[in-house]
Amino acid sequence: MTVVHITGARPNFPKAAPVIAALRASGAAQQLVHTGQHYDDKLSEVFFRELDLPRPDVNLGVGSGTHATQTAAVMIALEERFSAQRPSLVVVYGDVNSTLAAALVCSKLGVPLAHVEAGLRSFDLTMPEEINRKVTDALSDLAFATSPEAIAHLAREGVPAERIHLVGNPMIDTLLAHLDRFDPAPVRETHALSGAYAVATLHRPGNVDEAEQAVALVQAMHKCADQVPIVVPLHPRGRARLLELGFADHPGIRVVEPLGYVEFMSLVRGAAAVLTDSGGVQEETTVLGVPCLTLRPSTERPVTISHGTNQLVRAETLPHALQAVLDRGALASWPVPPLWDGRAGVRIAEILVSWLANAGTVPAPGTATGGLTAASSSEAPTPGERQATNAASGPATGDAAAPTAR
């Protein structure tokens, strides 16, 4: 029996690494397929070097393109591969086009599918990622949720309870495993940062594609740069548009190339604040205790607001929100979501191995691998909780729509 992991873009690799490692420790046969959706060294190759990921067994090399072109290319390549060599189970991560493509192929071919990071919802169907999430969850045989509200979303959409497992966040496994490597001092020196600074990551279509929104973003970022220097590892997506509008003309804006995982997380760890429209950064800052200002009208990760350091802002409110964060200073303590403890990869691997051994059935609720009862109240304090003293106890509840920007 062989488990096949599908990765394709930068956000996938830190999520996949702990699952692959845990399955390797269990002796399970597995293969890694890299679709090549992201192919730049700092968006792809550096993760294999820094996260101890095995080299991909296959690199499909699909490259960039429109959503339809990219998704179709991955589907064609995976269908050919899975028809010739059928996997016992396919594991997909997150919400990128490669995730959707693999889910569709598995559904058509009758190959079992597991989705890591299932149940996240922004309730914004203008986001391509939201469509990818909903379709992938509907087609999955196993749904691995990172936070309690995701379970409510899946239940409301009709996903059977026996398919859903609350396992924690494997991306946080990766962060905690490498925490000692995140040293802000060298990156401060590299980027000539002597005092407080902020970090920004910006690439969402809603911020950079339309001229009006992009102009408002540039103006807001310039006002923020009046307050504190901002280092911006600028994503290739939207880069030309922002630079054309004078984004880098402010002396406080320091545009750099995309950074490797360890260098970027070191930069974030030392920051006074992070300004972002990324999903994963909201989670990483929550565990690191770094204030995060998310430039989006909604988030699929509301647990980073209820149990974290995140708040939603609009371009026009961003400068005021940043000033408030700078005036408040560093946080002495902060809450961390339940089960974000560095063991999500192990939980996922245990469920996958059990599922395969039992011909597609899951352990009964309350057994060691957990199902919906994975969050045992008897568990010892987690690394994240020890790091964030006085962490809030108990999960967020309910299935309300995601918070909206103020």
Short mmCIF file of C-alpha atoms in Angstrom, two decimals:
data_model
loop_
_atom_site.label_atom_id
_atom_site.label_comp_id
_atom_site.label_asym_id
_atom_site.label_seq_id
_atom_site.Cartn_x
_atom_site.Cartn_y
_atom_site.Cartn_z
CA MET A 1 0.00 0.00 0.00
CA THR A 2 1.37 3.40 -0.99
CA VAL A 3 0.43 6.86 0.21
CA VAL A 4 1.01 9.63 -2.34
CA HIS A 5 1.44 13.22 -1.19
CA ILE A 6 0.63 16.06 -3.59
CA THR A 7 2.47 19.35 -3.11
CA GLY A 8 2.74 22.23 -5.51
CA ALA A 9 3.17 25.63 -3.88
CA ARG A 10 5.11 27.26 -1.07
CA PRO A 11 2.34 26.91 1.57
CA ASN A 12 2.15 23.13 1.02
CA PHE A 13 5.68 22.22 2.04
CA PRO A 14 5.67 23.14 5.77
CA LYS A 15 2.31 21.34 6.09
CA ALA A 16 3.48 18.17 4.36
CA ALA A 17 6.89 17.84 6.04
CA PRO A 18 5.70 16.58 9.47
CA VAL A 19 3.16 14.18 7.94
CA ILE A 20 5.77 12.67 5.64
CA ALA A 21 8.23 12.37 8.54
CA ALA A 22 5.68 10.67 10.79
CA LEU A 23 4.64 8.21 8.08
CA ARG A 24 8.30 7.48 7.37
CA ALA A 25 8.78 6.64 11.07
CA SER A 26 5.81 4.27 10.90
CA GLY A 27 7.33 2.39 7.97
CA ALA A 28 4.54 3.29 5.55
CA ALA A 29 5.36 3.27 1.85
CA GLN A 30 4.92 6.74 0.39
CA GLN A 31 5.70 8.89 -2.62
CA LEU A 32 5.95 12.64 -3.03
CA VAL A 33 4.61 14.31 -6.17
CA HIS A 34 5.57 17.95 -6.72
CA THR A 35 3.33 19.49 -9.36
CA GLY A 36 5.70 22.39 -9.98
CA GLN A 37 2.96 25.00 -9.49
CA HIS A 38 5.66 27.04 -7.71
CA TYR A 39 9.07 26.45 -9.24
CA ASP A 40 11.28 29.39 -8.16
CA ASP A 41 14.03 28.32 -5.76
CA LYS A 42 12.75 30.43 -2.85
CA LEU A 43 9.15 29.35 -3.44
CA SER A 44 9.93 25.65 -3.81
CA GLU A 45 13.43 24.15 -3.83
CA VAL A 46 14.61 25.82 -0.62
CA PHE A 47 11.95 23.97 1.37
CA PHE A 48 13.34 20.58 0.40
CA ARG A 49 16.77 21.66 1.65
CA GLU A 50 15.62 23.31 4.88
CA LEU A 51 12.76 21.05 6.02
CA ASP A 52 14.34 17.64 5.46
CA LEU A 53 11.74 16.82 2.83
CA PRO A 54 12.61 13.89 0.59
CA ARG A 55 13.26 14.78 -3.01
CA PRO A 56 10.05 14.40 -5.04
CA ASP A 57 9.59 11.06 -6.73
CA VAL A 58 7.95 12.99 -9.56
CA ASN A 59 8.01 16.66 -10.55
CA LEU A 60 5.21 17.39 -12.99
CA GLY A 61 6.67 20.81 -13.88
CA VAL A 62 3.34 22.45 -14.70
CA GLY A 63 4.63 25.97 -14.02
CA SER A 64 2.53 29.11 -13.94
CA GLY A 65 -0.61 29.96 -15.88
CA THR A 66 -4.25 30.83 -15.44
CA HIS A 67 -6.28 28.91 -12.88
CA ALA A 68 -7.82 26.77 -15.61
CA THR A 69 -4.53 26.13 -17.42
CA GLN A 70 -2.70 25.19 -14.24
CA THR A 71 -5.47 23.01 -12.84
CA ALA A 72 -5.98 21.22 -16.15
CA ALA A 73 -2.26 20.52 -16.57
CA VAL A 74 -2.05 18.96 -13.10
CA MET A 75 -5.21 16.91 -13.71
CA ILE A 76 -3.93 15.48 -16.99
CA ALA A 77 -0.55 14.56 -15.51
CA LEU A 78 -2.00 13.01 -12.33
CA GLU A 79 -4.66 11.06 -14.20
CA GLU A 80 -1.99 9.49 -16.39
CA ARG A 81 0.19 8.65 -13.39
CA PHE A 82 -2.60 7.28 -11.16
CA SER A 83 -4.05 5.21 -13.99
CA ALA A 84 -0.66 3.57 -14.52
CA GLN A 85 0.23 3.25 -10.83
CA ARG A 86 -2.83 3.46 -8.58
CA PRO A 87 -2.14 4.78 -5.05
CA SER A 88 -3.78 3.34 -1.96
CA LEU A 89 -4.46 6.88 -0.72
CA VAL A 90 -3.66 10.42 -1.85
CA VAL A 91 -3.00 13.22 0.64
CA VAL A 92 -3.49 16.84 -0.42
CA TYR A 93 -2.66 19.99 1.53
CA GLY A 94 -4.26 23.40 1.81
CA ASP A 95 -6.17 25.13 -0.95
CA VAL A 96 -3.95 25.70 -3.99
CA ASN A 97 -4.85 24.71 -7.55
CA SER A 98 -2.80 21.51 -7.26
CA THR A 99 -4.98 20.48 -4.31
CA LEU A 100 -8.18 20.93 -6.30
CA ALA A 101 -6.76 19.16 -9.35
CA ALA A 102 -5.70 16.11 -7.35
CA ALA A 103 -9.08 15.95 -5.60
CA LEU A 104 -10.93 15.93 -8.91
CA VAL A 105 -8.70 13.24 -10.40
CA CYS A 106 -9.02 11.04 -7.31
CA SER A 107 -12.79 11.40 -7.38
CA LYS A 108 -13.02 10.42 -11.04
CA LEU A 109 -10.71 7.43 -10.61
CA GLY A 110 -12.12 6.28 -7.27
CA VAL A 111 -8.83 6.80 -5.41
CA PRO A 112 -9.27 7.54 -1.68
CA LEU A 113 -8.42 11.12 -0.73
CA ALA A 114 -7.32 12.80 2.52
CA HIS A 115 -7.34 16.59 2.92
CA VAL A 116 -5.02 18.22 5.43
CA GLU A 117 -6.37 21.61 6.56
CA ALA A 118 -9.99 20.74 5.82
CA GLY A 119 -12.94 22.91 6.79
CA LEU A 120 -11.38 26.36 6.57
CA ARG A 121 -13.89 28.89 5.23
CA SER A 122 -13.63 32.60 4.47
CA PHE A 123 -17.20 32.66 3.07
CA ASP A 124 -15.81 34.71 0.19
CA LEU A 125 -16.39 32.96 -3.14
CA THR A 126 -14.43 35.62 -5.00
CA MET A 127 -11.33 33.92 -3.59
CA PRO A 128 -10.20 31.00 -5.81
CA GLU A 129 -8.87 29.28 -2.70
CA GLU A 130 -12.36 29.18 -1.16
CA ILE A 131 -13.70 27.28 -4.15
CA ASN A 132 -10.74 24.90 -3.98
CA ARG A 133 -11.40 24.24 -0.27
CA LYS A 134 -15.11 23.55 -0.65
CA VAL A 135 -14.73 21.20 -3.60
CA THR A 136 -11.80 19.32 -2.06
CA ASP A 137 -13.62 18.81 1.24
CA ALA A 138 -16.73 17.53 -0.53
CA LEU A 139 -14.64 14.89 -2.31
CA SER A 140 -12.42 13.79 0.59
CA ASP A 141 -12.66 10.49 2.45
CA LEU A 142 -10.68 11.89 5.38
CA ALA A 143 -10.89 15.54 6.50
CA PHE A 144 -8.12 16.68 8.85
CA ALA A 145 -9.18 19.87 10.63
CA THR A 146 -6.72 22.27 12.21
CA SER A 147 -9.21 24.08 14.47
CA PRO A 148 -12.61 23.44 16.06
CA GLU A 149 -14.66 25.85 13.94
CA ALA A 150 -13.58 23.93 10.83
CA ILE A 151 -15.52 20.93 12.15
CA ALA A 152 -18.71 22.99 12.29
CA HIS A 153 -18.22 24.16 8.72
CA LEU A 154 -17.73 20.61 7.46
CA ALA A 155 -20.75 19.34 9.38
CA ARG A 156 -22.94 22.09 7.99
CA GLU A 157 -21.88 21.12 4.47
CA GLY A 158 -22.85 17.51 5.05
CA VAL A 159 -19.46 15.87 5.58
CA PRO A 160 -20.08 12.74 7.70
CA ALA A 161 -18.69 12.99 11.23
CA GLU A 162 -16.68 9.79 10.86
CA ARG A 163 -14.58 11.40 8.14
CA ILE A 164 -13.61 14.42 10.26
CA HIS A 165 -10.59 14.46 12.58
CA LEU A 166 -9.39 17.38 14.69
CA VAL A 167 -5.62 16.93 14.58
CA GLY A 168 -4.03 20.33 15.10
CA ASN A 169 -1.88 22.22 12.62
CA PRO A 170 1.03 20.47 10.88
CA MET A 171 2.46 23.79 9.68
CA ILE A 172 2.90 24.68 13.34
CA ASP A 173 4.69 21.35 13.82
CA THR A 174 7.26 22.60 11.33
CA LEU A 175 7.53 26.00 13.00
CA LEU A 176 8.05 24.53 16.48
CA ALA A 177 10.54 21.95 15.19
CA HIS A 178 12.72 24.72 13.74
CA LEU A 179 12.06 27.40 16.37
CA ASP A 180 15.67 27.45 17.61
CA ARG A 181 16.84 28.27 14.08
CA PHE A 182 14.75 31.45 13.84
CA ASP A 183 17.33 34.04 14.89
CA PRO A 184 16.41 37.66 14.04
CA ALA A 185 19.96 38.98 14.58
CA PRO A 186 21.50 37.82 11.27
CA VAL A 187 18.52 38.99 9.22
CA ARG A 188 18.57 42.35 11.00
CA GLU A 189 22.18 42.69 9.90
CA THR A 190 21.45 41.53 6.36
CA HIS A 191 18.66 44.07 5.92
CA ALA A 192 20.34 46.87 7.94
CA LEU A 193 17.60 46.97 10.58
CA SER A 194 18.79 48.66 13.76
CA GLY A 195 15.47 49.22 15.53
CA ALA A 196 11.85 48.22 15.29
CA TYR A 197 10.64 47.02 11.88
CA ALA A 198 7.64 45.41 10.24
CA VAL A 199 7.36 42.66 7.64
CA ALA A 200 4.80 42.62 4.82
CA THR A 201 3.67 39.89 2.41
CA LEU A 202 1.18 40.95 -0.25
CA HIS A 203 -0.09 39.04 -3.26
CA ARG A 204 -3.87 38.41 -3.08
CA PRO A 205 -5.84 39.33 -6.21
CA GLY A 206 -8.18 41.53 -4.17
CA ASN A 207 -5.23 43.71 -3.17
CA VAL A 208 -2.98 43.79 -6.22
CA ASP A 209 -4.99 43.01 -9.37
CA GLU A 210 -7.39 45.94 -9.58
CA ALA A 211 -5.85 49.39 -10.03
CA GLU A 212 -8.06 51.13 -7.46
CA GLN A 213 -7.33 48.62 -4.69
CA ALA A 214 -3.63 48.49 -5.57
CA VAL A 215 -3.32 52.30 -5.40
CA ALA A 216 -5.06 52.32 -2.00
CA LEU A 217 -2.70 49.61 -0.78
CA VAL A 218 0.40 51.51 -1.94
CA GLN A 219 -0.80 54.68 -0.23
CA ALA A 220 -1.55 52.81 3.01
CA MET A 221 1.82 51.08 2.99
CA HIS A 222 3.61 54.40 2.49
CA LYS A 223 1.82 55.80 5.54
CA CYS A 224 2.87 52.73 7.50
CA ALA A 225 6.46 53.19 6.33
CA ASP A 226 6.36 56.71 7.81
CA GLN A 227 6.05 54.95 11.19
CA VAL A 228 8.51 52.05 10.88
CA PRO A 229 10.73 50.46 8.21
CA ILE A 230 8.96 47.62 6.37
CA VAL A 231 10.74 44.67 4.77
CA VAL A 232 8.69 43.24 1.92
CA PRO A 233 9.68 39.89 0.37
CA LEU A 234 7.60 40.62 -2.69
CA HIS A 235 5.81 37.67 -4.28
CA PRO A 236 6.12 37.40 -8.09
CA ARG A 237 2.34 37.66 -8.26
CA GLY A 238 1.45 41.35 -8.34
CA ARG A 239 5.06 42.47 -8.15
CA ALA A 240 5.05 44.33 -11.47
CA ARG A 241 1.74 46.08 -10.69
CA LEU A 242 2.87 47.31 -7.26
CA LEU A 243 6.28 48.50 -8.44
CA GLU A 244 4.67 50.26 -11.38
CA LEU A 245 2.50 52.18 -8.92
CA GLY A 246 5.52 53.38 -6.94
CA PHE A 247 5.29 50.89 -4.08
CA ALA A 248 9.09 50.87 -3.55
CA ASP A 249 9.54 54.64 -3.92
CA HIS A 250 9.16 55.27 -0.18
CA PRO A 251 12.56 55.11 1.60
CA GLY A 252 11.03 53.06 4.42
CA ILE A 253 9.85 50.28 2.07
CA ARG A 254 12.56 47.68 1.51
CA VAL A 255 11.55 45.32 -1.28
CA VAL A 256 13.52 42.07 -1.32
CA GLU A 257 13.24 38.82 -3.23
CA PRO A 258 11.19 35.96 -1.71
CA LEU A 259 13.09 34.46 1.23
CA GLY A 260 13.73 30.90 2.29
CA TYR A 261 11.71 29.43 5.14
CA VAL A 262 14.25 29.88 7.95
CA GLU A 263 15.28 33.38 6.87
CA PHE A 264 11.67 34.53 6.51
CA MET A 265 10.57 33.09 9.85
CA SER A 266 13.60 34.67 11.53
CA LEU A 267 12.56 38.00 10.06
CA VAL A 268 8.98 37.52 11.27
CA ARG A 269 10.06 36.47 14.76
CA GLY A 270 11.93 39.71 15.29
CA ALA A 271 9.26 41.99 13.79
CA ALA A 272 7.15 44.48 15.72
CA ALA A 273 4.26 43.61 13.40
CA VAL A 274 3.44 41.70 10.23
CA LEU A 275 1.20 43.13 7.51
CA THR A 276 -0.12 40.39 5.27
CA ASP A 277 -2.84 38.98 3.08
CA SER A 278 -1.47 35.44 3.41
CA GLY A 279 -3.30 32.66 5.22
CA GLY A 280 -0.35 30.78 6.66
CA VAL A 281 1.37 33.87 8.05
CA GLN A 282 -1.69 34.51 10.23
CA GLU A 283 -1.07 31.13 11.87
CA GLU A 284 2.69 31.49 12.23
CA THR A 285 2.47 34.91 13.86
CA THR A 286 -0.17 33.57 16.25
CA VAL A 287 2.28 31.00 17.65
CA LEU A 288 5.25 33.40 17.61
CA GLY A 289 3.26 36.09 19.42
CA VAL A 290 3.85 38.69 16.70
CA PRO A 291 0.94 41.09 16.04
CA CYS A 292 -0.54 40.41 12.60
CA LEU A 293 -2.61 42.87 10.56
CA THR A 294 -4.38 41.00 7.78
CA LEU A 295 -5.38 43.06 4.76
CA ARG A 296 -8.48 41.12 3.82
CA PRO A 297 -12.24 41.55 4.38
CA SER A 298 -12.49 38.09 5.98
CA THR A 299 -10.32 35.18 7.04
CA GLU A 300 -10.72 31.44 6.81
CA ARG A 301 -8.63 31.25 10.00
CA PRO A 302 -10.76 33.02 12.64
CA VAL A 303 -9.03 31.00 15.36
CA THR A 304 -6.03 33.30 14.82
CA ILE A 305 -8.27 36.15 15.99
CA SER A 306 -10.06 34.38 18.85
CA HIS A 307 -6.94 32.47 19.98
CA GLY A 308 -4.14 34.48 18.43
CA THR A 309 -2.55 37.79 17.52
CA ASN A 310 -4.41 38.51 14.29
CA GLN A 311 -6.84 41.27 13.35
CA LEU A 312 -8.48 42.11 10.04
CA VAL A 313 -7.97 45.56 8.56
CA ARG A 314 -8.71 47.51 5.39
CA ALA A 315 -6.19 49.63 3.52
CA GLU A 316 -7.65 52.83 4.94
CA THR A 317 -7.50 51.55 8.54
CA LEU A 318 -4.09 49.86 8.28
CA PRO A 319 -1.87 52.84 9.29
CA HIS A 320 -3.93 53.54 12.43
CA ALA A 321 -3.95 49.84 13.36
CA LEU A 322 -0.18 49.61 12.93
CA GLN A 323 0.37 52.70 15.07
CA ALA A 324 -1.75 51.16 17.83
CA VAL A 325 0.35 47.98 17.70
CA LEU A 326 3.60 49.95 17.86
CA ASP A 327 2.32 52.06 20.78
CA ARG A 328 1.30 48.93 22.70
CA GLY A 329 4.67 47.25 22.31
CA ALA A 330 5.61 43.57 22.41
CA LEU A 331 3.16 41.10 23.87
CA ALA A 332 4.07 39.51 27.20
CA SER A 333 1.71 36.57 26.67
CA TRP A 334 -0.76 35.42 24.06
CA PRO A 335 -3.20 32.57 23.50
CA VAL A 336 -2.48 29.63 21.21
CA PRO A 337 -5.19 27.49 19.55
CA PRO A 338 -5.83 24.00 20.91
CA LEU A 339 -3.65 21.15 19.60
CA TRP A 340 -1.17 23.51 17.94
CA ASP A 341 1.44 21.58 19.87
CA GLY A 342 3.86 20.10 17.34
CA ARG A 343 2.17 16.67 17.10
CA ALA A 344 -0.36 17.14 14.31
CA GLY A 345 1.79 15.20 11.84
CA VAL A 346 1.93 12.24 14.22
CA ARG A 347 -1.86 12.30 14.72
CA ILE A 348 -2.47 12.43 10.98
CA ALA A 349 -0.05 9.58 10.31
CA GLU A 350 -1.67 7.38 12.98
CA ILE A 351 -5.10 7.89 11.44
CA LEU A 352 -3.84 7.25 7.90
CA VAL A 353 -2.08 4.04 8.89
CA SER A 354 -5.15 2.83 10.81
CA TRP A 355 -7.48 3.77 7.96
CA LEU A 356 -5.41 1.82 5.45
CA ALA A 357 -5.01 -1.17 7.76
CA ASN A 358 -8.76 -1.34 8.32
CA ALA A 359 -9.74 -1.09 4.66
CA GLY A 360 -11.01 2.45 4.78
CA THR A 361 -12.63 2.52 8.20
CA VAL A 362 -11.70 4.86 11.03
CA PRO A 363 -11.24 4.10 14.73
CA ALA A 364 -14.31 4.46 16.90
CA PRO A 365 -14.66 7.83 18.66
CA GLY A 366 -12.63 7.99 21.83
CA THR A 367 -9.87 5.63 20.66
CA ALA A 368 -6.22 6.55 20.57
CA THR A 369 -6.21 8.12 17.13
CA GLY A 370 -9.17 10.16 18.05
CA GLY A 371 -11.57 11.24 15.32
CA LEU A 372 -13.44 14.23 16.69
CA THR A 373 -12.14 13.50 20.19
CA ALA A 374 -8.47 14.03 19.37
CA ALA A 375 -8.27 17.06 21.66
CA SER A 376 -7.94 15.24 24.97
CA SER A 377 -8.21 17.44 28.01
CA SER A 378 -5.62 15.27 29.72
CA GLU A 379 -2.82 16.20 27.33
CA ALA A 380 0.21 17.92 28.81
CA PRO A 381 0.82 21.62 28.04
CA THR A 382 2.02 22.01 24.49
CA PRO A 383 5.28 23.66 23.33
CA GLY A 384 3.23 26.50 21.91
CA GLU A 385 1.30 26.89 25.15
CA ARG A 386 4.47 26.85 27.21
CA GLN A 387 5.92 29.50 24.92
CA ALA A 388 2.77 31.63 25.21
CA THR A 389 2.29 31.80 28.96
CA ASN A 390 -1.26 32.03 30.24
CA ALA A 391 -2.53 30.63 26.95
CA ALA A 392 -6.29 30.57 26.69
CA SER A 393 -7.83 27.22 27.50
CA GLY A 394 -10.63 25.68 25.48
CA PRO A 395 -11.44 25.86 21.78
CA ALA A 396 -13.40 28.44 19.89
CA THR A 397 -16.95 27.23 19.41
CA GLY A 398 -19.82 27.70 16.99
CA ASP A 399 -20.07 27.93 13.25
CA ALA A 400 -20.50 31.64 12.76
CA ALA A 401 -19.23 33.29 9.62
CA ALA A 402 -15.61 34.42 9.57
CA PRO A 403 -14.84 37.79 11.23
CA THR A 404 -14.82 40.76 8.92
CA ALA A 405 -12.34 43.61 8.61
CA ARG A 406 -12.84 46.75 10.58
#
